[in-house]
PDB file of C-alpha atoms in Angstrom:
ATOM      1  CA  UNK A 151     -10.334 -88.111  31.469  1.00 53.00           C
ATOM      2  CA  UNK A 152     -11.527 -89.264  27.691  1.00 56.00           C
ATOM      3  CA  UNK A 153     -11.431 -85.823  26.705  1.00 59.00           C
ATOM      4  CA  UNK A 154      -8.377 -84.893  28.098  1.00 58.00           C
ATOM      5  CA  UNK A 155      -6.026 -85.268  24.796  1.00 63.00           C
ATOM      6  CA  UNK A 156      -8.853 -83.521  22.996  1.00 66.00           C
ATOM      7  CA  UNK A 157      -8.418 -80.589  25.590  1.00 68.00           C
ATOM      8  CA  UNK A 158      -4.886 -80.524  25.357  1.00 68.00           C
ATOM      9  CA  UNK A 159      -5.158 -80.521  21.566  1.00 71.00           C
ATOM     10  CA  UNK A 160      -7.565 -77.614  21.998  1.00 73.00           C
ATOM     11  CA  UNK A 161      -5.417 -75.525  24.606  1.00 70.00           C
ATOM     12  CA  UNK A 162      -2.632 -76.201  22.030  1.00 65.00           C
ATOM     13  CA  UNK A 163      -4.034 -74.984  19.150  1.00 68.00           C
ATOM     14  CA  UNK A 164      -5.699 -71.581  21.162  1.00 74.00           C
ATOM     15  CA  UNK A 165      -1.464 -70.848  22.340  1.00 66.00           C
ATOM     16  CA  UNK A 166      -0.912 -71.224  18.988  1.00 60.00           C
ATOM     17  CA  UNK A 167      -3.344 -69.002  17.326  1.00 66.00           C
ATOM     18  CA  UNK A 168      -2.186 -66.263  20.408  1.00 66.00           C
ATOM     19  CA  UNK A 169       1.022 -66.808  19.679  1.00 60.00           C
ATOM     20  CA  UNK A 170       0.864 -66.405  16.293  1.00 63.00           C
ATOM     21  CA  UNK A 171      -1.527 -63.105  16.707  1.00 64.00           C
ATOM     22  CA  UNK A 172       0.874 -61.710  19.400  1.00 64.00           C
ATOM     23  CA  UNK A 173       3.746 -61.604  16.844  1.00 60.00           C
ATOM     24  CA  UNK A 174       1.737 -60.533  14.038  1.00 64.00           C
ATOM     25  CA  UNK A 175       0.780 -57.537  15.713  1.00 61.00           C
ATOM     26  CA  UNK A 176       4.090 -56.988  16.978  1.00 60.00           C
ATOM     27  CA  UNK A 177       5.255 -57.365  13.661  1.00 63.00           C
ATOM     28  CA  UNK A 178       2.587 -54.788  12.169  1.00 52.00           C
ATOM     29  CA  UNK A 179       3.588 -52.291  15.132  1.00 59.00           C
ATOM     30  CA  UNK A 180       7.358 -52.668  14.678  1.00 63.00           C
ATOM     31  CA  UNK A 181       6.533 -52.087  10.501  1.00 54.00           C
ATOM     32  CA  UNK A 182       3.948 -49.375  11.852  1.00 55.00           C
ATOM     33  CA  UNK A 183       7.199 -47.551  14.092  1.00 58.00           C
ATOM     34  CA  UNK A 184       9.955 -48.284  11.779  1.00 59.00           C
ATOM     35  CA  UNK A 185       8.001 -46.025   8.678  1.00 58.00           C
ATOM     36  CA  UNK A 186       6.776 -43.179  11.011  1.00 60.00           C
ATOM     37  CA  UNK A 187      10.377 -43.050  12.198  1.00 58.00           C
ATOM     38  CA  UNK A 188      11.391 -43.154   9.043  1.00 57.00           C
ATOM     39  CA  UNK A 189       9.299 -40.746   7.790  1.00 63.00           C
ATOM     40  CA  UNK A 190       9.932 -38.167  10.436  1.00 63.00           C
ATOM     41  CA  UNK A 191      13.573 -38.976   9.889  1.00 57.00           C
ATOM     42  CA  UNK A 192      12.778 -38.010   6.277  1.00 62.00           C
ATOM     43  CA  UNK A 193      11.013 -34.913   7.313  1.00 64.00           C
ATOM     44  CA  UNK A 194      13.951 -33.416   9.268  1.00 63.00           C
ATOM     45  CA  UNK A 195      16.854 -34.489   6.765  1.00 61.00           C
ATOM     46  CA  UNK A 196      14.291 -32.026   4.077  1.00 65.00           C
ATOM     47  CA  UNK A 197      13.923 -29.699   6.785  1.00 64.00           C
ATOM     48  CA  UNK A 198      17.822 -28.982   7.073  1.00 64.00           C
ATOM     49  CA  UNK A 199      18.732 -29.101   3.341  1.00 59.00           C
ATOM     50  CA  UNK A 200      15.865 -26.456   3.025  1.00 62.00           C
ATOM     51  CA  UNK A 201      17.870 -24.300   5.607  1.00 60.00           C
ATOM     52  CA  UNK A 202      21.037 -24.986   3.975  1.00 53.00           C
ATOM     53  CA  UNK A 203      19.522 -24.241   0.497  1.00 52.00           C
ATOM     54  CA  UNK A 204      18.173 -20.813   1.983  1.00 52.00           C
ATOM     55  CA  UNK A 205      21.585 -19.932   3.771  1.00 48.00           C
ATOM     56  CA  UNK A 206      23.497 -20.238   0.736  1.00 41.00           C
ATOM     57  CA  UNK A 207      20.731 -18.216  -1.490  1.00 51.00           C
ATOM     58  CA  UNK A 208      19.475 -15.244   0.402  1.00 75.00           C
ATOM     59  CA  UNK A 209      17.191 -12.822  -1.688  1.00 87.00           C
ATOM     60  CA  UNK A 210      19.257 -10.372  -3.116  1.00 93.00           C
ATOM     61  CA  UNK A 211      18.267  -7.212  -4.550  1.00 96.00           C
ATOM     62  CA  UNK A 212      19.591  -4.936  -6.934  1.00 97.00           C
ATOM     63  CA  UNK A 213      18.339  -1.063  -6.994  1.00 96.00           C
ATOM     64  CA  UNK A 214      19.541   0.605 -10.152  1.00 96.00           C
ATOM     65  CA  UNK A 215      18.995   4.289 -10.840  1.00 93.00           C
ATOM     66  CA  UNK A 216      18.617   7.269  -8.207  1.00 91.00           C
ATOM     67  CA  UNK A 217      14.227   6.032  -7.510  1.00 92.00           C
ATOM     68  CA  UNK A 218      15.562   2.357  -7.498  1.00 95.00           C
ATOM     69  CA  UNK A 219      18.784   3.167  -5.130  1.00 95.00           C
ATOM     70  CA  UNK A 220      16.060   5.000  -2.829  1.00 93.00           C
ATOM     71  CA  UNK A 221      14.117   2.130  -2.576  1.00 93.00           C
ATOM     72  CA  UNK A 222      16.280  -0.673  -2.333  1.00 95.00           C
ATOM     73  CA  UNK A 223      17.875   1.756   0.661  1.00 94.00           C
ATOM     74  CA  UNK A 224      14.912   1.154   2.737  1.00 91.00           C
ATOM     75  CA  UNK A 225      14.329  -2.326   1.830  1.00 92.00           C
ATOM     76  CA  UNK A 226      18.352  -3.036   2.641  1.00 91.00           C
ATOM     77  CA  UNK A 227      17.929  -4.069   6.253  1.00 89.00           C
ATOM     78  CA  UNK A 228      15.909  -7.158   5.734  1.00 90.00           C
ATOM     79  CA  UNK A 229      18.032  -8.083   2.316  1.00 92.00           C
ATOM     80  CA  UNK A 230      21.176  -8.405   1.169  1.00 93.00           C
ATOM     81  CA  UNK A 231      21.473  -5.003  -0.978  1.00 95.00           C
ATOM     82  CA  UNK A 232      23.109  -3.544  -4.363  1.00 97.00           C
ATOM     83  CA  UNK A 233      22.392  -0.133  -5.602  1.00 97.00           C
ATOM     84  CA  UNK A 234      23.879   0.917  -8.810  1.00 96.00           C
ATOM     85  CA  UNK A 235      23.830   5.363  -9.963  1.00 94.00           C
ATOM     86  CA  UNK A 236      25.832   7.582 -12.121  1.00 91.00           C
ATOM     87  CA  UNK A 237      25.387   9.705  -9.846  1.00 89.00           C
ATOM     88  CA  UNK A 238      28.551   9.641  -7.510  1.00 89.00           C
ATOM     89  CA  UNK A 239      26.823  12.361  -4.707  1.00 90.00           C
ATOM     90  CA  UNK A 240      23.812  10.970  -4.670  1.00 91.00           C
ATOM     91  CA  UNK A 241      25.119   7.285  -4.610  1.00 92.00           C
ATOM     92  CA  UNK A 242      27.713   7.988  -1.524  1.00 92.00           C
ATOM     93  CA  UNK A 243      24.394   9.018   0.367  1.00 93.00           C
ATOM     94  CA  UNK A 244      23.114   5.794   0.713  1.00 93.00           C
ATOM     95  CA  UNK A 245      23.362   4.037   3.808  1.00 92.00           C
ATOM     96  CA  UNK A 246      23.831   0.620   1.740  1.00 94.00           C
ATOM     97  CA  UNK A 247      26.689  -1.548   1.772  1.00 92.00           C
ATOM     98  CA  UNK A 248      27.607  -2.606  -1.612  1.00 96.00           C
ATOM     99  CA  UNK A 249      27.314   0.298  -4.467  1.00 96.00           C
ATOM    100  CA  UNK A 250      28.678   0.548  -7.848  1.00 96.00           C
ATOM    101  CA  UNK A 251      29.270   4.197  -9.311  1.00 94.00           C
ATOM    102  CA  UNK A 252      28.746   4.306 -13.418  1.00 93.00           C
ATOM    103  CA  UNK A 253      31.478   6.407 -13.809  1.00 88.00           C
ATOM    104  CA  UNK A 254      30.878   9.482 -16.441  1.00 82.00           C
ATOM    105  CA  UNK A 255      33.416  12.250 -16.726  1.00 79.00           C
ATOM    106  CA  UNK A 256      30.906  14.913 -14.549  1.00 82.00           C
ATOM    107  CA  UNK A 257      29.882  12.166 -11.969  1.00 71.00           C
ATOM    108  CA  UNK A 258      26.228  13.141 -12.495  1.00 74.00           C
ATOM    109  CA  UNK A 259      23.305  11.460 -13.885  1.00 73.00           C
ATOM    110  CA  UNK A 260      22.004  10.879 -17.341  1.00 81.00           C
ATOM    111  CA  UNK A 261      18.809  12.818 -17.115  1.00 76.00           C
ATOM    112  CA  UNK A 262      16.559  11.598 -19.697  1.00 80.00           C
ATOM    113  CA  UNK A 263      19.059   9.920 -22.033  1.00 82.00           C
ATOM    114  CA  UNK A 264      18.474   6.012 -21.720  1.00 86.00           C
ATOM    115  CA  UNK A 265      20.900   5.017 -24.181  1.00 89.00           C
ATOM    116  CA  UNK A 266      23.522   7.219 -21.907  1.00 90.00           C
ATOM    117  CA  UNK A 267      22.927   4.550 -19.205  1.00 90.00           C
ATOM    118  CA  UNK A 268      22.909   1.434 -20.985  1.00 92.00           C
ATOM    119  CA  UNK A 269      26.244   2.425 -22.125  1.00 92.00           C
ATOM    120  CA  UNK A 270      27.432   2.819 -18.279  1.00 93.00           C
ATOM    121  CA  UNK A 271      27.169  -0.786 -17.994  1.00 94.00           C
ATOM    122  CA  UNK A 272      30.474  -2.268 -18.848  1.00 94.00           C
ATOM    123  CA  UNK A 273      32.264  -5.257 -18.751  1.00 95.00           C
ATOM    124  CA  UNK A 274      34.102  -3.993 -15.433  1.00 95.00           C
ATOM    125  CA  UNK A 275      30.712  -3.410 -13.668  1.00 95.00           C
ATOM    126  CA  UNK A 276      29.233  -6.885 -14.647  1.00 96.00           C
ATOM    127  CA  UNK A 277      32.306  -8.463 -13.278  1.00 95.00           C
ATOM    128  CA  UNK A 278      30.939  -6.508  -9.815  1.00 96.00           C
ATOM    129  CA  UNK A 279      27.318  -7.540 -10.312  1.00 96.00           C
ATOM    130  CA  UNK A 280      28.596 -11.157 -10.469  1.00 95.00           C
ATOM    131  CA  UNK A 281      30.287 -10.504  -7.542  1.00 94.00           C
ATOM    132  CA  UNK A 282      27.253 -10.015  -5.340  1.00 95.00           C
ATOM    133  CA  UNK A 283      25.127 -12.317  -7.021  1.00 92.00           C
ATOM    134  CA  UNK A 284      27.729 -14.951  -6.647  1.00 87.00           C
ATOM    135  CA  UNK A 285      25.705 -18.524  -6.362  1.00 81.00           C
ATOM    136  CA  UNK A 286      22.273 -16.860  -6.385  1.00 81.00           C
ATOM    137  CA  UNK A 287      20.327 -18.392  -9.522  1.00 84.00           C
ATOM    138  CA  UNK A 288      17.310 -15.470  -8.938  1.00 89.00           C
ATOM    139  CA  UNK A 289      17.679 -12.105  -8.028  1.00 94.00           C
ATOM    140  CA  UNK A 290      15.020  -9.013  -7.662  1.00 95.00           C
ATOM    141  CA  UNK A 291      16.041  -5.215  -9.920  1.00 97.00           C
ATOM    142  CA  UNK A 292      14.090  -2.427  -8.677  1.00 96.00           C
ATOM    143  CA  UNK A 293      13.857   0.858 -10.831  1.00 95.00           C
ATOM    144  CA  UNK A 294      11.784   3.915 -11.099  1.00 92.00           C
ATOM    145  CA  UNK A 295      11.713   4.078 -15.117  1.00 93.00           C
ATOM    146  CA  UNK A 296      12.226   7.229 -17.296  1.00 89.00           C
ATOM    147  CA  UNK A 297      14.801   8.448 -16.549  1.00 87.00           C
ATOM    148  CA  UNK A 298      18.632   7.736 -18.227  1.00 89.00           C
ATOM    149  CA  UNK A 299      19.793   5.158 -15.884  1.00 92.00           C
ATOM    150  CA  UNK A 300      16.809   4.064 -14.205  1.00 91.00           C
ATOM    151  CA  UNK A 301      15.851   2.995 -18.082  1.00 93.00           C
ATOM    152  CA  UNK A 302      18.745   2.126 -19.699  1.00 94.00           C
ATOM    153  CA  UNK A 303      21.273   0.451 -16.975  1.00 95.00           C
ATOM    154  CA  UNK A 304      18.179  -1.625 -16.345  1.00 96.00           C
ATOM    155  CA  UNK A 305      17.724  -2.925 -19.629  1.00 96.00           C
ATOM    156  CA  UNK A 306      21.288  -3.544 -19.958  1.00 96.00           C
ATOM    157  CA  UNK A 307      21.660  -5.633 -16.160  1.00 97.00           C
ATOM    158  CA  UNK A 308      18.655  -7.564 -16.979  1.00 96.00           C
ATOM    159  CA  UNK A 309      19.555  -8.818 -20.735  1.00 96.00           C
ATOM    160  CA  UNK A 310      22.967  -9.413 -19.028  1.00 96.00           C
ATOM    161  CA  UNK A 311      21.608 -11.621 -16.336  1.00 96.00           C
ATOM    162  CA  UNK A 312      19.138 -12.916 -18.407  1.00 94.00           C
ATOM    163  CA  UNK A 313      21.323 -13.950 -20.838  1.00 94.00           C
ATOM    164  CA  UNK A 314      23.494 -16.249 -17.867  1.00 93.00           C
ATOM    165  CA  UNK A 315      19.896 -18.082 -16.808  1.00 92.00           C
ATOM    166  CA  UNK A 316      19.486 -16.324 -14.019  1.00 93.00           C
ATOM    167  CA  UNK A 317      15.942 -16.012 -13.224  1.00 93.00           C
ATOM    168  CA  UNK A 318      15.220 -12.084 -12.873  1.00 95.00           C
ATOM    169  CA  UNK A 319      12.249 -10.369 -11.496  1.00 95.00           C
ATOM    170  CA  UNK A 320      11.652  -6.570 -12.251  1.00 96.00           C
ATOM    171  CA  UNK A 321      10.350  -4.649  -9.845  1.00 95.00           C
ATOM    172  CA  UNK A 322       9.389  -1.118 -11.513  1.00 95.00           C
ATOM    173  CA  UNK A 323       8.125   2.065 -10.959  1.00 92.00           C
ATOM    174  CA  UNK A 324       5.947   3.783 -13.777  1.00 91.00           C
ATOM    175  CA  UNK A 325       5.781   7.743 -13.900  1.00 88.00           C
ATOM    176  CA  UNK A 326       3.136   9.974 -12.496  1.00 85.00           C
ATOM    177  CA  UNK A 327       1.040  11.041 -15.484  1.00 83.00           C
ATOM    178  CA  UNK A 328       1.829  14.263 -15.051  1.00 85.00           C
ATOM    179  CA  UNK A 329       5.550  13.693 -16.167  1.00 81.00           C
ATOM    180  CA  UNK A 330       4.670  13.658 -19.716  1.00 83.00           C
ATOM    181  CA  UNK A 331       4.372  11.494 -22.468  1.00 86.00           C
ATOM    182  CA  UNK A 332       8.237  11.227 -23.306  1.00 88.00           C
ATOM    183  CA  UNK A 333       8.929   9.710 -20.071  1.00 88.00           C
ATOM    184  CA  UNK A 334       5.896   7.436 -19.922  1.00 90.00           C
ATOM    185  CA  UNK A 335       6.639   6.279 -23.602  1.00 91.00           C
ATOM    186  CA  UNK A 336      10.306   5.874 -22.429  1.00 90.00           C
ATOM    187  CA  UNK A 337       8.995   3.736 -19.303  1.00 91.00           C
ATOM    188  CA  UNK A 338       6.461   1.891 -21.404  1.00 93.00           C
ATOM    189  CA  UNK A 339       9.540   1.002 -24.427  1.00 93.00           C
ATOM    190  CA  UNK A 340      11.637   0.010 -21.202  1.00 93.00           C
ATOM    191  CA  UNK A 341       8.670  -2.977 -20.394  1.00 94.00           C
ATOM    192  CA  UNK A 342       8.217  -3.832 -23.926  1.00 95.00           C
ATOM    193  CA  UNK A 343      12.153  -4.610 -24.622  1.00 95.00           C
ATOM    194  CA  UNK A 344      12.274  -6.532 -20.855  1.00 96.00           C
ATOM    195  CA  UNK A 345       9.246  -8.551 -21.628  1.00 94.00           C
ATOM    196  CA  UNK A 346      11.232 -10.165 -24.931  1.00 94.00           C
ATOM    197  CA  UNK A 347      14.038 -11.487 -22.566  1.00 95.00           C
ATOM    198  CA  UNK A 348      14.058 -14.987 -21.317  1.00 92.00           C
ATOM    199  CA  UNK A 349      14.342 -15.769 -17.614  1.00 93.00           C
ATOM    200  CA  UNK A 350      12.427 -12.116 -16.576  1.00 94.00           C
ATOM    201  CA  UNK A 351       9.310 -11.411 -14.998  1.00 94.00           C
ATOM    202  CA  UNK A 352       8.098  -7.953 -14.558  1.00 95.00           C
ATOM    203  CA  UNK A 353       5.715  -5.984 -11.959  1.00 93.00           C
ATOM    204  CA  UNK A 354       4.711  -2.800 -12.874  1.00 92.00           C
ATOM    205  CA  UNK A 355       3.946  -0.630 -10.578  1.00 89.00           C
ATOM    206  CA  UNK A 356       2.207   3.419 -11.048  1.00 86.00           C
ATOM    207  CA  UNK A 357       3.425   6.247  -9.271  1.00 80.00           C
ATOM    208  CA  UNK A 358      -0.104   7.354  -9.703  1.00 78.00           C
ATOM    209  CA  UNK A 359      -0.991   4.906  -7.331  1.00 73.00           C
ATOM    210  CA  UNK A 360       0.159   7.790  -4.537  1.00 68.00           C
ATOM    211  CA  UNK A 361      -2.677   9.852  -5.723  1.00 65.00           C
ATOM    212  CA  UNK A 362      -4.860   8.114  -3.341  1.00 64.00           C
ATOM    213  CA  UNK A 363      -2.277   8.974  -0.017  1.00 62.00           C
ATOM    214  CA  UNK A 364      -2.280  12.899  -0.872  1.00 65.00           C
ATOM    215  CA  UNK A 365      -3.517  13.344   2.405  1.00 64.00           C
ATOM    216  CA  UNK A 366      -0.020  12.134   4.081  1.00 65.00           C
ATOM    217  CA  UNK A 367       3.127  13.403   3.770  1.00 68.00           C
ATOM    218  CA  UNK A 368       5.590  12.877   1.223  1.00 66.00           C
ATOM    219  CA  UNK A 369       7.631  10.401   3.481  1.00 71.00           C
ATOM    220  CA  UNK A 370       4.724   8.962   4.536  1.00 71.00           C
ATOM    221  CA  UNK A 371       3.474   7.716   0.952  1.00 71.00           C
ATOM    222  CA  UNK A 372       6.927   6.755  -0.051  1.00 75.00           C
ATOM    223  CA  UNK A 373       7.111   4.206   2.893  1.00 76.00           C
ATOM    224  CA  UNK A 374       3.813   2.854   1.961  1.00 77.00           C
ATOM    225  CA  UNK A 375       5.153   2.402  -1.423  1.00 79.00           C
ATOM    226  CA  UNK A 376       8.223   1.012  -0.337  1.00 78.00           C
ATOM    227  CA  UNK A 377       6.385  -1.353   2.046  1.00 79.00           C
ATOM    228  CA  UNK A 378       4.123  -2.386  -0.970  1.00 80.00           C
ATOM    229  CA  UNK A 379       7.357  -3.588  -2.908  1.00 83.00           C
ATOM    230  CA  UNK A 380       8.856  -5.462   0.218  1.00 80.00           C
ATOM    231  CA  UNK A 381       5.998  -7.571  -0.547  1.00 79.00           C
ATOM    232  CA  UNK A 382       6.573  -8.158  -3.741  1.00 82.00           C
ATOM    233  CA  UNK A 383      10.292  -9.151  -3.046  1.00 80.00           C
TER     234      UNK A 383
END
């Protein structure tokens, strides 16, 4: 019975300590809930503006000449699509949505005269290439280079985009050796007056490359080329 206060004390004391653990750890695992709620809160809330970010930017490319209208043809399924030509036949072939016709007196192309197709891009058909950009702050130009439009309409969109901060990445298409040295040099000038813009990154891609699918049709190595590129996009 003479220990019985000291017992009581004891007992006391042990609730205590129990007590005092029980709500500590409850305390920890409430702390412990609330942040990985919050956190996966946090995760979702990212999650959606991502998706919202992406809805209101979709990749957008823009195929300029007759090799760049080609390709931006096939890719035009998976992205929303632009192809821009002189050449009015040739352009109204396409199975793309949005097209812009550099209008010339014969409706044709510029053949191997670059400066002929930087000229073709006037103030009326930037007003329609900011159009389908419209809140896109990066878009993809696809050309086949050395030829009149494929050359010079590029040079001329780019330096125009460029020029607005738009981020731009050129997608382009080198001749075959075989073409000859005036269209090579006139692909080659093409790079070296893109790579002094601001804002532009450039792939470069050979048409030699093909060499190596001579065994397959001409269709065949085209859609391997064209599937190379999607890539890229």
């Amino acid at each position: 019975m003479d220990n019985l206060p000291n017992i009581i004390i004891i007992n006391f004391f042990i609730f205590l300590f129990l007590y005092i653990l029980y709500k500590g750890l409850k305390s920890i695992y409430q702390d412990f809930k609330n942040i990985y709620y919050l956190r996966i809160k946090t995760y979702f809330i990212k999650k959606q503006k991502n998706q919202e970010h992406a809805d209101t930017e979709k990749k957008k490319v823009i195929g300029i000449g007759g090799g760049g209208s080609n390709i931006v043809e096939f890719l035009s399924k998976q992205y929303e699509s632009l192809i821009i030509n002189s050449d009015k036949r040739a352009l109204e072939q396409k199975k793309v949505k949005n097209k812009i016709h550099l209008e010339k007196p014969d409706n044709l192309g510029c053949g191997a005269n670059e400066k002929c197709g930087f000229s073709l891009i006037t103030d009326e058909v930037l007003s329609q290439i900011d159009n389908f950009i419209d809140k896109n702050l990066s878009i993809t130009l696809i050309a086949t280079l050395g030829g009149g439009v494929g050359s010079g309409s590029t040079k001329a969109v780019a330096e125009y985009l460029s020029n607005k901060n738009i981020l731009v990445k050129c997608i382009l298409v080198k001749p075959f050796s075989w073409e000859g040295s005036k269209k090579i040099n006139r692909a080659n000038e093409t790079i070296e007056f893109l790579n002094q813009l601001k804002n532009v990154s450039i792939i470069e891609i050979s048409n030699d490359e093909l060499k190596s699918f001579e065994h397959l049709s001409i269709k065949e190595s085209s859609n391997l080329l064209n599937n190379k590129i999607n890539l890229m996009v």
